[in-house]
Structures are given as structure tokens and as C-alpha cells.
CSV table of C-alpha atoms in Angstrom, one decimal:
chain,number,residue,atom,x,y,z
A,1,UNK,CA,6.7,48.6,4.3
A,2,UNK,CA,9.2,50.0,6.7
A,3,UNK,CA,11.2,46.9,8.4
A,4,UNK,CA,10.5,44.6,4.8
A,5,UNK,CA,11.5,45.4,1.2
A,6,UNK,CA,9.5,45.9,-1.7
A,7,UNK,CA,10.4,42.5,-2.9
A,8,UNK,CA,9.3,40.8,0.2
A,9,UNK,CA,6.2,42.7,0.3
A,10,UNK,CA,5.3,41.3,-3.0
A,11,UNK,CA,6.5,37.9,-2.7
A,12,UNK,CA,4.5,37.6,0.9
A,13,UNK,CA,1.8,34.5,0.9
A,14,UNK,CA,-0.6,37.0,3.0
A,15,UNK,CA,-1.6,39.7,1.2
A,16,UNK,CA,-2.6,42.9,3.1
A,17,UNK,CA,-5.4,43.7,0.8
A,18,UNK,CA,-6.7,42.8,-2.7
A,19,UNK,CA,-4.4,45.5,-4.4
A,20,UNK,CA,-1.4,43.7,-2.7
A,21,UNK,CA,-2.8,40.3,-3.4
A,22,UNK,CA,-3.2,41.8,-7.2
A,23,UNK,CA,0.3,43.5,-7.3
A,24,UNK,CA,1.7,40.5,-5.8
A,25,UNK,CA,0.0,38.1,-8.6
A,26,UNK,CA,1.4,40.7,-11.2
A,27,UNK,CA,4.9,40.4,-9.9
A,28,UNK,CA,5.2,36.7,-9.3
A,29,UNK,CA,4.3,36.7,-12.8
A,30,UNK,CA,6.7,38.7,-14.1
A,31,UNK,CA,9.4,36.6,-12.3
A,32,UNK,CA,8.3,33.7,-14.4
A,33,UNK,CA,8.7,35.0,-17.5
A,34,UNK,CA,11.5,36.5,-17.0
A,35,UNK,CA,13.0,33.0,-16.3
A,36,UNK,CA,12.2,32.3,-19.7
A,37,UNK,CA,15.1,33.6,-21.6
A,38,UNK,CA,13.2,33.0,-25.1
A,39,UNK,CA,10.1,34.4,-24.2
A,40,UNK,CA,12.5,38.0,-22.8
A,41,UNK,CA,14.1,37.6,-26.7
A,42,UNK,CA,10.9,37.9,-27.9
A,43,UNK,CA,9.7,40.8,-25.3
A,44,UNK,CA,13.4,42.6,-26.4
A,45,UNK,CA,12.1,42.2,-30.2
A,46,UNK,CA,8.9,43.5,-29.6
A,47,UNK,CA,10.5,47.0,-27.4
A,48,UNK,CA,12.5,47.6,-30.3
A,49,UNK,CA,9.7,47.1,-32.5
A,50,UNK,CA,7.7,50.1,-30.8
A,51,UNK,CA,10.5,52.2,-30.2
A,52,UNK,CA,11.7,52.4,-33.9
A,53,UNK,CA,7.7,53.1,-34.6
A,54,UNK,CA,7.9,55.9,-32.5
A,55,UNK,CA,10.4,57.3,-33.7
A,56,UNK,CA,11.0,56.4,-37.1
A,57,UNK,CA,11.5,60.1,-38.2
A,58,UNK,CA,14.4,60.3,-36.7
A,59,UNK,CA,16.0,56.9,-37.2
A,60,UNK,CA,14.9,56.3,-41.0
A,61,UNK,CA,17.9,57.6,-43.0
A,62,UNK,CA,15.8,58.6,-45.9
A,63,UNK,CA,12.3,59.8,-46.9
A,64,UNK,CA,10.4,56.2,-47.3
A,65,UNK,CA,8.0,58.0,-50.2
A,66,UNK,CA,10.7,59.5,-52.6
A,67,UNK,CA,11.4,57.8,-55.5
A,68,UNK,CA,14.9,58.1,-56.9
A,69,UNK,CA,15.1,55.8,-60.5
A,70,UNK,CA,18.9,56.4,-60.8
A,71,UNK,CA,19.0,54.7,-57.9
A,72,UNK,CA,17.2,52.2,-58.2
A,73,UNK,CA,17.6,48.3,-57.3
A,74,UNK,CA,20.7,49.5,-55.2
A,75,UNK,CA,22.1,46.1,-53.1
A,76,UNK,CA,22.9,45.9,-49.4
A,77,UNK,CA,25.2,47.7,-48.4
A,78,UNK,CA,25.4,50.5,-51.3
A,79,UNK,CA,26.2,54.0,-49.9
A,80,UNK,CA,23.5,55.6,-48.0
A,81,UNK,CA,21.3,52.6,-48.5
A,82,UNK,CA,22.4,49.9,-45.7
A,83,UNK,CA,19.8,47.5,-47.0
A,84,UNK,CA,19.7,48.6,-50.4
A,85,UNK,CA,16.2,50.1,-52.7
A,86,UNK,CA,13.6,48.9,-54.5
A,87,UNK,CA,12.7,49.5,-58.4
A,88,UNK,CA,11.7,53.1,-57.7
A,89,UNK,CA,15.1,54.1,-55.6
A,90,UNK,CA,13.3,54.2,-52.3
A,91,UNK,CA,15.4,53.1,-49.3
A,92,UNK,CA,14.2,50.0,-48.3
A,93,UNK,CA,15.5,49.9,-44.5
A,94,UNK,CA,13.5,53.6,-44.0
A,95,UNK,CA,10.5,52.0,-45.4
A,96,UNK,CA,10.8,49.2,-43.0
A,97,UNK,CA,11.0,51.4,-39.8
A,98,UNK,CA,7.8,53.2,-41.2
A,99,UNK,CA,6.4,50.3,-42.3
A,100,UNK,CA,6.4,48.9,-38.1
A,101,UNK,CA,4.4,51.7,-37.9
A,102,UNK,CA,1.7,50.1,-40.1
A,103,UNK,CA,2.1,46.3,-38.5
A,104,UNK,CA,1.8,47.6,-34.8
A,105,UNK,CA,-1.5,49.5,-36.2
A,106,UNK,CA,-2.7,46.6,-37.6
A,107,UNK,CA,-1.9,44.5,-34.4
A,108,UNK,CA,-3.0,47.1,-32.1
A,109,UNK,CA,-6.5,47.3,-33.4
A,110,UNK,CA,-7.5,43.7,-34.1
A,111,UNK,CA,-6.3,43.1,-30.5
A,112,UNK,CA,-8.8,45.8,-29.4
A,113,UNK,CA,-11.5,44.0,-31.5
A,114,UNK,CA,-11.3,40.9,-31.9
A,115,UNK,CA,-10.6,39.7,-28.1
A,116,UNK,CA,-13.2,42.0,-27.0
A,117,UNK,CA,-16.1,40.7,-29.2
A,118,UNK,CA,-15.4,37.3,-28.8
A,119,UNK,CA,-14.9,37.8,-24.9
A,120,UNK,CA,-18.9,39.1,-25.0
A,121,UNK,CA,-20.4,36.7,-27.4
A,122,UNK,CA,-18.4,33.5,-25.6
A,123,UNK,CA,-19.6,34.7,-22.2
A,124,UNK,CA,-23.2,35.6,-23.2
A,125,UNK,CA,-23.5,32.3,-24.8
A,126,UNK,CA,-21.8,30.6,-22.0
A,127,UNK,CA,-24.2,31.8,-19.3
A,128,UNK,CA,-27.3,32.1,-20.8
A,129,UNK,CA,-27.4,29.1,-22.3
A,130,UNK,CA,-30.1,27.2,-24.4
A,131,UNK,CA,-31.4,28.9,-27.7
A,132,UNK,CA,-29.1,31.9,-27.1
A,133,UNK,CA,-25.8,29.7,-26.9
A,134,UNK,CA,-26.9,27.4,-29.7
A,135,UNK,CA,-27.4,30.5,-32.0
A,136,UNK,CA,-24.1,32.4,-30.8
A,137,UNK,CA,-22.5,29.2,-31.3
A,138,UNK,CA,-23.7,28.5,-34.8
A,139,UNK,CA,-22.4,31.4,-36.1
A,140,UNK,CA,-19.1,31.2,-34.1
A,141,UNK,CA,-18.8,27.9,-36.4
A,142,UNK,CA,-19.9,29.3,-39.6
A,143,UNK,CA,-16.8,31.9,-39.2
A,144,UNK,CA,-14.6,29.0,-38.5
A,145,UNK,CA,-15.2,26.8,-41.0
A,146,UNK,CA,-13.8,29.2,-43.4
A,147,UNK,CA,-9.6,29.5,-43.5
A,148,UNK,CA,-9.3,32.8,-42.4
A,149,UNK,CA,-7.2,34.8,-44.8
A,150,UNK,CA,-10.2,33.4,-47.8
A,151,UNK,CA,-12.5,34.6,-45.5
A,152,UNK,CA,-11.0,38.1,-44.7
A,153,UNK,CA,-10.4,38.1,-48.9
A,154,UNK,CA,-13.9,37.8,-48.9
A,155,UNK,CA,-15.1,40.8,-46.2
A,156,UNK,CA,-12.1,42.6,-48.4
A,157,UNK,CA,-13.4,42.3,-51.4
A,158,UNK,CA,-16.9,43.3,-50.1
A,159,UNK,CA,-15.9,46.6,-48.0
A,160,UNK,CA,-13.3,47.9,-50.7
A,161,UNK,CA,-9.2,48.0,-49.9
A,162,UNK,CA,-7.7,49.9,-47.7
A,163,UNK,CA,-5.9,49.3,-44.1
A,164,UNK,CA,-8.8,50.1,-42.2
A,165,UNK,CA,-11.3,47.5,-44.2
A,166,UNK,CA,-8.3,45.4,-43.7
A,167,UNK,CA,-8.5,45.3,-40.0
A,168,UNK,CA,-11.7,45.3,-40.2
A,169,UNK,CA,-11.8,41.7,-42.0
A,170,UNK,CA,-9.0,40.4,-40.2
A,171,UNK,CA,-10.9,41.3,-36.7
A,172,UNK,CA,-13.8,39.4,-38.4
A,173,UNK,CA,-12.3,36.4,-39.0
A,174,UNK,CA,-10.4,36.2,-35.9
A,175,UNK,CA,-12.9,36.6,-32.9
A,176,UNK,CA,-14.3,33.1,-33.4
A,177,UNK,CA,-11.5,31.2,-31.3
A,178,UNK,CA,-11.9,33.6,-28.5
A,179,UNK,CA,-15.5,33.2,-28.2
A,180,UNK,CA,-15.1,28.9,-27.3
A,181,UNK,CA,-12.4,30.0,-25.4
A,182,UNK,CA,-14.5,32.3,-23.3
A,183,UNK,CA,-17.7,30.3,-23.6
A,184,UNK,CA,-15.3,27.3,-22.4
A,185,UNK,CA,-14.4,29.2,-19.3
A,186,UNK,CA,-17.9,30.8,-18.7
A,187,UNK,CA,-19.3,27.3,-18.7
A,188,UNK,CA,-16.9,26.1,-15.8
A,189,UNK,CA,-17.0,29.0,-13.6
A,190,UNK,CA,-20.7,29.6,-13.9
A,191,UNK,CA,-21.6,26.8,-12.0
A,192,UNK,CA,-18.7,27.5,-9.3
A,193,UNK,CA,-20.2,28.0,-5.7
A,194,UNK,CA,-19.1,31.5,-5.2
A,195,UNK,CA,-20.9,32.5,-8.6
A,196,UNK,CA,-23.8,30.8,-6.7
A,197,UNK,CA,-23.4,32.7,-3.8
A,198,UNK,CA,-23.1,36.1,-5.7
A,199,UNK,CA,-26.4,34.7,-7.1
A,200,UNK,CA,-28.2,34.1,-4.1
A,201,UNK,CA,-27.1,38.1,-3.3
A,202,UNK,CA,-29.3,39.4,-5.7
A,203,UNK,CA,-26.3,40.1,-8.3
A,204,UNK,CA,-28.0,40.0,-12.0
A,205,UNK,CA,-26.5,38.7,-14.7
A,206,UNK,CA,-24.9,41.4,-16.0
A,207,UNK,CA,-22.8,41.9,-12.9
A,208,UNK,CA,-21.9,38.5,-12.7
A,209,UNK,CA,-20.5,38.2,-16.2
A,210,UNK,CA,-18.4,41.6,-16.0
A,211,UNK,CA,-17.2,41.4,-12.6
A,212,UNK,CA,-16.9,37.9,-12.1
A,213,UNK,CA,-16.8,35.6,-15.2
A,214,UNK,CA,-14.6,38.7,-17.1
A,215,UNK,CA,-11.8,39.0,-15.1
A,216,UNK,CA,-11.0,35.4,-14.9
A,217,UNK,CA,-11.0,34.8,-18.7
A,218,UNK,CA,-8.9,37.7,-19.1
A,219,UNK,CA,-5.1,35.6,-18.7
A,220,UNK,CA,-6.1,32.6,-21.4
A,221,UNK,CA,-7.3,35.7,-23.5
A,222,UNK,CA,-4.6,37.5,-23.0
A,223,UNK,CA,-2.2,34.4,-23.6
A,224,UNK,CA,-4.2,33.8,-27.1
A,225,UNK,CA,-4.3,36.9,-28.3
A,226,UNK,CA,-0.4,37.1,-28.2
A,227,UNK,CA,0.1,33.8,-29.6
A,228,UNK,CA,-2.3,34.8,-32.5
A,229,UNK,CA,-0.6,38.0,-33.5
A,230,UNK,CA,1.9,36.0,-35.6
A,231,UNK,CA,-1.1,34.9,-37.9
A,232,UNK,CA,-2.5,38.6,-37.6
A,233,UNK,CA,0.4,40.4,-38.4
A,234,UNK,CA,1.0,37.0,-42.0
A,235,UNK,CA,-3.1,38.0,-42.8
A,236,UNK,CA,-2.2,41.6,-42.6
A,237,UNK,CA,0.8,41.0,-45.4
A,238,UNK,CA,-0.9,38.2,-46.9
A,239,UNK,CA,-4.0,41.3,-47.9
A,240,UNK,CA,-0.7,43.6,-48.4
A,241,UNK,CA,0.6,41.2,-51.0
A,242,UNK,CA,-2.3,40.7,-52.8
A,243,UNK,CA,-3.0,44.6,-53.1
A,244,UNK,CA,-5.9,44.5,-50.6
A,245,UNK,CA,-4.5,45.9,-47.8
A,246,UNK,CA,-2.5,49.1,-47.1
A,247,UNK,CA,-2.5,51.0,-50.7
A,248,UNK,CA,0.9,52.4,-52.9
A,249,UNK,CA,2.7,54.4,-51.8
A,250,UNK,CA,2.4,52.8,-48.1
A,251,UNK,CA,5.8,51.0,-46.8
A,252,UNK,CA,3.6,47.9,-45.9
A,253,UNK,CA,5.5,44.9,-45.3
A,254,UNK,CA,3.8,42.3,-47.4
A,255,UNK,CA,2.6,44.9,-50.3
A,256,UNK,CA,6.8,45.1,-50.2
A,257,UNK,CA,7.0,41.8,-50.6
A,258,UNK,CA,4.7,41.9,-53.3
A,259,UNK,CA,6.5,44.5,-54.9
A,260,UNK,CA,9.6,42.7,-55.0
A,261,UNK,CA,9.0,39.0,-56.3
A,262,UNK,CA,9.2,40.6,-59.9
A,263,UNK,CA,13.2,40.6,-59.1
A,264,UNK,CA,13.3,37.9,-56.5
A,265,UNK,CA,16.1,36.1,-58.9
A,266,UNK,CA,18.0,39.0,-59.5
A,267,UNK,CA,17.6,41.3,-56.4
A,268,UNK,CA,16.4,39.4,-54.0
A,269,UNK,CA,16.8,41.8,-51.2
A,270,UNK,CA,13.7,44.0,-52.1
A,271,UNK,CA,11.5,41.0,-51.5
A,272,UNK,CA,13.5,39.2,-49.0
A,273,UNK,CA,14.4,42.3,-46.3
A,274,UNK,CA,10.8,42.8,-45.8
A,275,UNK,CA,10.0,39.0,-46.0
A,276,UNK,CA,12.6,38.5,-42.6
A,277,UNK,CA,11.0,41.5,-40.8
A,278,UNK,CA,7.7,39.6,-40.9
A,279,UNK,CA,9.5,36.4,-40.1
A,280,UNK,CA,11.1,38.1,-37.0
A,281,UNK,CA,8.5,39.8,-35.6
A,282,UNK,CA,6.1,36.9,-35.7
A,283,UNK,CA,8.7,34.8,-33.9
A,284,UNK,CA,9.2,37.1,-31.1
A,285,UNK,CA,5.4,37.3,-30.6
A,286,UNK,CA,5.5,33.5,-30.3
A,287,UNK,CA,8.2,33.3,-28.1
A,288,UNK,CA,6.5,35.8,-25.8
A,289,UNK,CA,3.1,34.5,-25.9
A,290,UNK,CA,4.7,30.8,-25.1
A,291,UNK,CA,6.3,32.8,-22.0
A,292,UNK,CA,2.8,35.0,-20.9
A,293,UNK,CA,1.2,31.0,-21.0
A,294,UNK,CA,4.0,30.0,-18.8
A,295,UNK,CA,3.2,33.0,-16.2
A,296,UNK,CA,-0.4,33.4,-16.7
A,297,UNK,CA,-2.3,30.2,-17.3
A,298,UNK,CA,-3.9,29.2,-14.3
A,299,UNK,CA,-4.0,25.6,-15.1
A,300,UNK,CA,0.0,25.8,-15.8
A,301,UNK,CA,0.7,26.6,-11.8
A,302,UNK,CA,3.2,28.9,-12.8
A,303,UNK,CA,2.3,31.3,-10.0
């Protein structure tokens, strides 16, 4: 390390250890991602979103829950209200800023639940085969047969309105594609020579799946999760729009659009501003996901 720079050490074709190889792979992936200008735009938007959510109490100019009927439906650029106010006189900019917290909360929980469930189901089905594969994949097909939002509506109607139930409903409808992907990867990996060698050394199915199959599925799963985030945000906004997600007076973007649709002709900004926020964040996730696909997909050869 003393005779070479850190960059040269990370870009070497002859890693000296497993840790060195992992760091080199991550650095090369970052270089591939950084070369994609649109992906960096998406990453920048998401970083701003995270910082906005973290520092919402400092950034927000007003209390998002305080009502002032004397200042209701003020236009964009009104004094003290950069993006105007809603029908109850609440500052739209402040509600957007606090709504970023709800959006990230939903995205984070769904990203933790759905891919893990799909990975577990898909790898077990692909490795075990036989009746286990048939049963698990037929259950997956049943979930895939219904449109995601319609199925989420059914779950929320059964569980009750609320943001936690909305997260659970979205997760229950989001896992099947991950299961399909994990199963396809597992079917390819399980017949390779090194898996056969590990099996001959006495490794059990649990160890093979968790230590040798899951790590090879992670990169494809990360790409799929990032690309699915836009759909998750839209599903959450759809539930909020229908009154089945975050409940008033929570500043959830979908609920804000639902409230503003009554004034869309005369006071267009009430619904348009949160709609633009959903569009921007969804676009950011799509741009970042496209860049991650180039950087992480082992079939693409980007690394």
C-alpha cells in the first residue's frame, strides 16, 4: 500500500484477499455508476430527499399541521408560503417536506420486507424442487394474477386503513417478482460445479442457500428493488389518495392530491405540487435503478 495509491490498489486485477476483492468490486461498480450522468442525477435527488426528511423540523418554514382558514388556498409565491396553502390554510411546502418522511418510511419498510420474503421463497423453491417448488410457485402465480394496487386494496380493506397496514399490504403484493427472480437464479446456480463440490464436502442445504446462493442473487435483487421503488411510491400514493393509507392530518403526498382534486380547476397547485413531488422521486429511483443495473448486473459485464 505504501508504494501504490489507494485507487491503484482498488483497481488491481490480482486481489490479495477476499476483502480486497470485495472492495475492488464495489469500487469498480461505483466507477461504472458514476459514469452514468442520469443515474447520478437520480442519486442526487434521493440524497436531497433523505436530507430533507432528516432535517424537516429545521427546513420546514411552517408547522405542517397548523390550520389558518384566513390564509386558505393562497397561490404559489404568496408571502410566507412559497408553494401556497391548501384548503385549510396549511403551508404546502412544509407538508411536502414532512411528507418526505412518510415516503421514505414506506419505501424503507417495503424494501426490507418484500425482497427478503421473495428471496426466501424463490431460493427454497429453486433449490428444493419437486413438490415444494410446485406449491410455492403456484402461490406466487396466484399473487401475480392480480394487479398490485387491486390486491393491495383488498388487503388494506381487510386489515384496516393506516400507514402500517398499507406497508404490509404493499409488501404482500410486491414479493412475487423477487421470488421468480431468485428461483431463476437458483436454478442456474444449483447445478454448477462449485455447488456440487460444496455439497460433496458435507454442506447442508441451509448453508448452501444462505452462504453460497443468496450472495449471488443479491446484486440482481438490488437492481430490481431500486427499479420497483417508483411502483411502491405510486401504490402508497394510490392508497393514500383513496383514504386507505396514511390518515389525516398526516402530510402524505397521495392524500394531499386527493384533497386538492376538488380545487384542481381553480386552485391547481394544491394537487399539482404533491403530484410533481411523486413524479420527481419516482423518476429519481428509475434513473438510479437503471444505473445500478449497469453497475451490478453480472450479465452486463459492466464490472
